[in-house]
PDB file of C-alpha atoms in Angstrom:
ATOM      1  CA  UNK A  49     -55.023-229.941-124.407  1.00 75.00           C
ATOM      2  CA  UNK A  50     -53.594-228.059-121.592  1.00 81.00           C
ATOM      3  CA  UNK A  51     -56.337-229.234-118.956  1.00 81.00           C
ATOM      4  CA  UNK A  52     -55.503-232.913-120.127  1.00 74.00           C
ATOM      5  CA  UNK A  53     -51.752-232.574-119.950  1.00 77.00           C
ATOM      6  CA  UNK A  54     -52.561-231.194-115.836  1.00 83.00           C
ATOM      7  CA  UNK A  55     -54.679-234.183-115.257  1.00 78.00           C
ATOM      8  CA  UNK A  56     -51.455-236.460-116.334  1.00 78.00           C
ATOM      9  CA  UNK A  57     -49.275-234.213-113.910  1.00 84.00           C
ATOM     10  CA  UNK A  58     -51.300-234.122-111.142  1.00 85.00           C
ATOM     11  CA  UNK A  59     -51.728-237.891-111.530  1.00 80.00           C
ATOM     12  CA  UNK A  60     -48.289-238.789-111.698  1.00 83.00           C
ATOM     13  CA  UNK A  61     -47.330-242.302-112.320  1.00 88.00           C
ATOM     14  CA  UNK A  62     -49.913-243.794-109.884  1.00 89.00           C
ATOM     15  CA  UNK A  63     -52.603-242.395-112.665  1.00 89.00           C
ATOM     16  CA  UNK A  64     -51.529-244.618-115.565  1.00 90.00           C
ATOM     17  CA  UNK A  65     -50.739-247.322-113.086  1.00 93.00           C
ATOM     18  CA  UNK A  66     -54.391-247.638-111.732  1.00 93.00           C
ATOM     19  CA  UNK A  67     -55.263-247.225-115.564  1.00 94.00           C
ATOM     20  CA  UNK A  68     -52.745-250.202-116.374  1.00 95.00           C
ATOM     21  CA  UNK A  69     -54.086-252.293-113.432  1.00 96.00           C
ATOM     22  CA  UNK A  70     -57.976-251.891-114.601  1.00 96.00           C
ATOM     23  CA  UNK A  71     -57.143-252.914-118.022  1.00 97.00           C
ATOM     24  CA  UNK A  72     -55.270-255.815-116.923  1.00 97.00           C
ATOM     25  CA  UNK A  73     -57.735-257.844-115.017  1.00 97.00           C
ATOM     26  CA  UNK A  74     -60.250-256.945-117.322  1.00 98.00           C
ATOM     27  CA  UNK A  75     -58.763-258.269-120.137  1.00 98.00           C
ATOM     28  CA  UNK A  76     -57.606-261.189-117.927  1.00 97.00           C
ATOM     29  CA  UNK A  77     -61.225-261.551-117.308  1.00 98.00           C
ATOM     30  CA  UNK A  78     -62.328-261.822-119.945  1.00 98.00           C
ATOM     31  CA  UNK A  79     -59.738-263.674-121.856  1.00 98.00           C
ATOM     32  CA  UNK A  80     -60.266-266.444-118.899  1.00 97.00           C
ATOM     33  CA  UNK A  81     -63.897-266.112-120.334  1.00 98.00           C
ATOM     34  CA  UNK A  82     -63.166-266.669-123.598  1.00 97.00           C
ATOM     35  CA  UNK A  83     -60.387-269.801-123.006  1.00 97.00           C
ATOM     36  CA  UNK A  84     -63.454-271.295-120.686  1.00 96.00           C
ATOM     37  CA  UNK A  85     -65.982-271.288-123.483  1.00 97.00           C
ATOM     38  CA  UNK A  86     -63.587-272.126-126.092  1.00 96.00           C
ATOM     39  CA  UNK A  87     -63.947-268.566-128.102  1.00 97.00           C
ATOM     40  CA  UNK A  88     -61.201-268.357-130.472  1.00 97.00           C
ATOM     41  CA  UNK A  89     -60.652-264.362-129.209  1.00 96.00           C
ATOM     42  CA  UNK A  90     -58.289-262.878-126.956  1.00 97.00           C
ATOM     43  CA  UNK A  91     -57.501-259.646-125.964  1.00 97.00           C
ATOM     44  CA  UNK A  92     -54.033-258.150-125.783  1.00 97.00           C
ATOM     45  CA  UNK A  93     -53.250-255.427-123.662  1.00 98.00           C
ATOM     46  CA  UNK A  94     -50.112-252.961-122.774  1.00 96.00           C
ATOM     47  CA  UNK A  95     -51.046-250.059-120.277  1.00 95.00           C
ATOM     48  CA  UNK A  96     -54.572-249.177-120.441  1.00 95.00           C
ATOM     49  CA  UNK A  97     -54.732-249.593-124.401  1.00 97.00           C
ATOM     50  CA  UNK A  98     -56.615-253.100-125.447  1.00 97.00           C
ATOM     51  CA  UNK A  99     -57.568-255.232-128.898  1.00 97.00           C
ATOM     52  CA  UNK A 100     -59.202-257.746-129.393  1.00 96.00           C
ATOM     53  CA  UNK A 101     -57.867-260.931-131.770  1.00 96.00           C
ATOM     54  CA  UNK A 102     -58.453-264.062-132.959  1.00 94.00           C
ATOM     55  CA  UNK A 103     -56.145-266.102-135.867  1.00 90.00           C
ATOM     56  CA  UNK A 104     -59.415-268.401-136.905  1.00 85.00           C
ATOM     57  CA  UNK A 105     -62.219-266.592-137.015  1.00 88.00           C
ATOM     58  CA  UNK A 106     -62.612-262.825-138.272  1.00 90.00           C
ATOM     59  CA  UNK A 107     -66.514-262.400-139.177  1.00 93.00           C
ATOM     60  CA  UNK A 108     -66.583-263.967-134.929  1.00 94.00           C
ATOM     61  CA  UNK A 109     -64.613-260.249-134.636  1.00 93.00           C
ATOM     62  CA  UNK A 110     -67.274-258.688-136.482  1.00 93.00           C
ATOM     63  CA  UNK A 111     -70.076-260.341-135.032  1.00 94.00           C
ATOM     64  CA  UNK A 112     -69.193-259.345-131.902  1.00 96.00           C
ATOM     65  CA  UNK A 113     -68.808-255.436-132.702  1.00 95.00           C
ATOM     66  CA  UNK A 114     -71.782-255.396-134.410  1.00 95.00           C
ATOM     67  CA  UNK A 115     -73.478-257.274-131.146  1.00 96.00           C
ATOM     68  CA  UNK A 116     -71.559-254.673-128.715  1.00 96.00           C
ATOM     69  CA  UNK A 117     -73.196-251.602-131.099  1.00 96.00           C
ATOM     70  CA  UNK A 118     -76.565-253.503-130.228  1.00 96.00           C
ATOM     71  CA  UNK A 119     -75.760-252.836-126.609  1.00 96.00           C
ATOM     72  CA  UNK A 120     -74.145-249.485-126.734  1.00 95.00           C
ATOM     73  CA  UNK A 121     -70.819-249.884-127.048  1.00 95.00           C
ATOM     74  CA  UNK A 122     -69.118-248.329-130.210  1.00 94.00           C
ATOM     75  CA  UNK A 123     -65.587-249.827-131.090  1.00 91.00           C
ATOM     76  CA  UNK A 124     -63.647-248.346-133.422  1.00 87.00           C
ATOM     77  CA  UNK A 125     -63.081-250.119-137.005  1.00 80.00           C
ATOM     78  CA  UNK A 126     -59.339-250.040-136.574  1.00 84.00           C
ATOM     79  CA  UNK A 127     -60.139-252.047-133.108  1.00 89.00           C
ATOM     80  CA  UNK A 128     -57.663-249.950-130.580  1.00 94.00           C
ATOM     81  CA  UNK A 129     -59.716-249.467-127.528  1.00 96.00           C
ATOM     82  CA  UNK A 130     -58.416-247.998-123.983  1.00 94.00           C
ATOM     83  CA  UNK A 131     -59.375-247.519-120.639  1.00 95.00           C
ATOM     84  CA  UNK A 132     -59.192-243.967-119.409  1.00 92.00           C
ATOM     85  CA  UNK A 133     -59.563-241.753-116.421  1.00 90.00           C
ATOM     86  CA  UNK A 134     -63.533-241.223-117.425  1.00 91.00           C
ATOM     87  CA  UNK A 135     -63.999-244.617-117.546  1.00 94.00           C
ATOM     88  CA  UNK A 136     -65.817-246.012-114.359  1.00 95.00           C
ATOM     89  CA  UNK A 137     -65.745-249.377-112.859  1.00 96.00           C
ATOM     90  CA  UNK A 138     -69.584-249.935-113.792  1.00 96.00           C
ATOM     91  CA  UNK A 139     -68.633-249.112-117.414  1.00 96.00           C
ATOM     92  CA  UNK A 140     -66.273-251.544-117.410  1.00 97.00           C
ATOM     93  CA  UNK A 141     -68.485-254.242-116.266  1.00 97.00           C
ATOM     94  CA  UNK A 142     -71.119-253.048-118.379  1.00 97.00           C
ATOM     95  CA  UNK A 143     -68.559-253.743-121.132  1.00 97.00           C
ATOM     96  CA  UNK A 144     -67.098-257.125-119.750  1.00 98.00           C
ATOM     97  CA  UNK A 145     -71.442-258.067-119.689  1.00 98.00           C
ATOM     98  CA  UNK A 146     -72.256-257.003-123.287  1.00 98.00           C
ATOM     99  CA  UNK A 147     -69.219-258.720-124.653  1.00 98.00           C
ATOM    100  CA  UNK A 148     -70.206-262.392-122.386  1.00 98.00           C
ATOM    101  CA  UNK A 149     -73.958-261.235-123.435  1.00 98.00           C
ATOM    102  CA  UNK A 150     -72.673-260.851-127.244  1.00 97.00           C
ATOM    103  CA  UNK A 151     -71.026-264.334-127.462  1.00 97.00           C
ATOM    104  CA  UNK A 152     -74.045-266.057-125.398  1.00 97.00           C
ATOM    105  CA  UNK A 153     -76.481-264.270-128.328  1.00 97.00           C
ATOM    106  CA  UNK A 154     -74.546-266.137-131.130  1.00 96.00           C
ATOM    107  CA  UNK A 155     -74.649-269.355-129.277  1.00 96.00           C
ATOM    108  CA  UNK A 156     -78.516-268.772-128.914  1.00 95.00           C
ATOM    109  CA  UNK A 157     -78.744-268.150-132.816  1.00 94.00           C
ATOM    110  CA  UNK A 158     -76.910-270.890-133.535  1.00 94.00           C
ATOM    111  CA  UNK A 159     -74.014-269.200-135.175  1.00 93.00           C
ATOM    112  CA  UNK A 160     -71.559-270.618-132.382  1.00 95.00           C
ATOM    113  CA  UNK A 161     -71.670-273.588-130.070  1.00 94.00           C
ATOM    114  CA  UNK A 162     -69.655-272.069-127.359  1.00 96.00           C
ATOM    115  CA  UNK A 163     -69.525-273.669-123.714  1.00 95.00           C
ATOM    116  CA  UNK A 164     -70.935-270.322-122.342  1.00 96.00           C
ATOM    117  CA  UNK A 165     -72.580-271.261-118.576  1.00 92.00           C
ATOM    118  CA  UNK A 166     -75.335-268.556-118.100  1.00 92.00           C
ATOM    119  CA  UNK A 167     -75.159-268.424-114.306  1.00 92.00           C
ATOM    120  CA  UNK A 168     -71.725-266.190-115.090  1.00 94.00           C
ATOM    121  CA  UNK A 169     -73.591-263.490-117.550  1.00 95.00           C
ATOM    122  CA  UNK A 170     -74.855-261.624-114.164  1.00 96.00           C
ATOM    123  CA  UNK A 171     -73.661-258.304-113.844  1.00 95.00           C
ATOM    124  CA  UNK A 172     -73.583-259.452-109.927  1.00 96.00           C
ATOM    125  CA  UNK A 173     -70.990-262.793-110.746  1.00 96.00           C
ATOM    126  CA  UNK A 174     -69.156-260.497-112.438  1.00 97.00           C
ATOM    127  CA  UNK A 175     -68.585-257.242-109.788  1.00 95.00           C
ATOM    128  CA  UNK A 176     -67.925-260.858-107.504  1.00 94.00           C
ATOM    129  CA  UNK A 177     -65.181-261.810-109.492  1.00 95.00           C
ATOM    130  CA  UNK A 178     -63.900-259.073-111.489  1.00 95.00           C
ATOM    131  CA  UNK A 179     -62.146-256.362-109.040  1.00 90.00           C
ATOM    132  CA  UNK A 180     -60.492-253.396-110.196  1.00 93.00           C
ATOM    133  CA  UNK A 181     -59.518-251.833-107.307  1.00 85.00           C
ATOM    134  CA  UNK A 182     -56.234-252.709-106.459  1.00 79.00           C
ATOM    135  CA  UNK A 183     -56.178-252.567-102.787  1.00 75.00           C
ATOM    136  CA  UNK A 184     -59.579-254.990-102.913  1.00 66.00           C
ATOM    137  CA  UNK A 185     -57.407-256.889-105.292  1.00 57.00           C
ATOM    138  CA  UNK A 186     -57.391-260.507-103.196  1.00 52.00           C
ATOM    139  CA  UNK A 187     -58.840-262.743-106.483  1.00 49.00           C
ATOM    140  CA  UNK A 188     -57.519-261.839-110.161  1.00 49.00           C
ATOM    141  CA  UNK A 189     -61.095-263.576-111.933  1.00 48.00           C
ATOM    142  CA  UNK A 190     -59.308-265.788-113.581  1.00 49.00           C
ATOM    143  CA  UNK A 191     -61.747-269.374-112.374  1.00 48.00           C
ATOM    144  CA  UNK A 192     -64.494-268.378-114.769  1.00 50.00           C
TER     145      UNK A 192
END
């Protein structure tokens, strides 16, 4: 406990405002993603916590958690996740990919007929168009 209560000290505020920032155009990201293909999910964000949610369709929810387990990426029933100072900027593309690669999957099953373009599921489109570093911060992702 102690060595996580020096990390927040010697962070300050710019700590949990870099942390704030990353989660923000992320989620922006992705919920540009989502409005694009017509996905009825969104994420909603404050600080660096994040949830995902929809008001039509909850086995979509489900569907896509059990997809992102697929890939490696464990979300918590209760659906609180949070960006945190262990958290690189690959991992968070490799996130924003397996959640684009997770609604592309259901369209190719036929579970979904999203408008999902697959010339944007690159892991290189997306380090083009998602930054999160501030001071590189000159496009905010959000013409998906």
């Amino acid at each position: 406990m102690e060595v996580v209560l020096n990390k927040i000290q010697e962070g300050g505020t710019a700590l949990q405002a870099k942390l704030s920032f990353k989660t923000k155009e992320m989620a922006t990201y992705i919920n540009n993603f989502f409005e694009a293909a017509n996905i009825p999910l969104k994420i909603c964000y404050m600080s660096s916590l994040f949830i995902f949610k929809t008001d039509k369709d909850v086995n979509l929810l489900r569907f896509l958690y059990y997809s992102l387990i697929e890939k490696g990426i464990y979300i918590w029933e209760g659906g609180t996740c949070f960006i945190s100072t262990v958290h690189t900027d690959d991992q968070i593309i490799k996130l924003v990919k397996a959640i684009q690669d997770s609604c592309y999957d259901m369209v190719k099953a036929g579970c979904y007929h999203f408008n999902i373009s697959p010339e944007i599921l690159t892991t290189e489109f997306i380090k083009d168009h998602l930054v999160l570093d501030e001071k590189k911060n000159t496009f905010n992702g959000s013409s998906i």
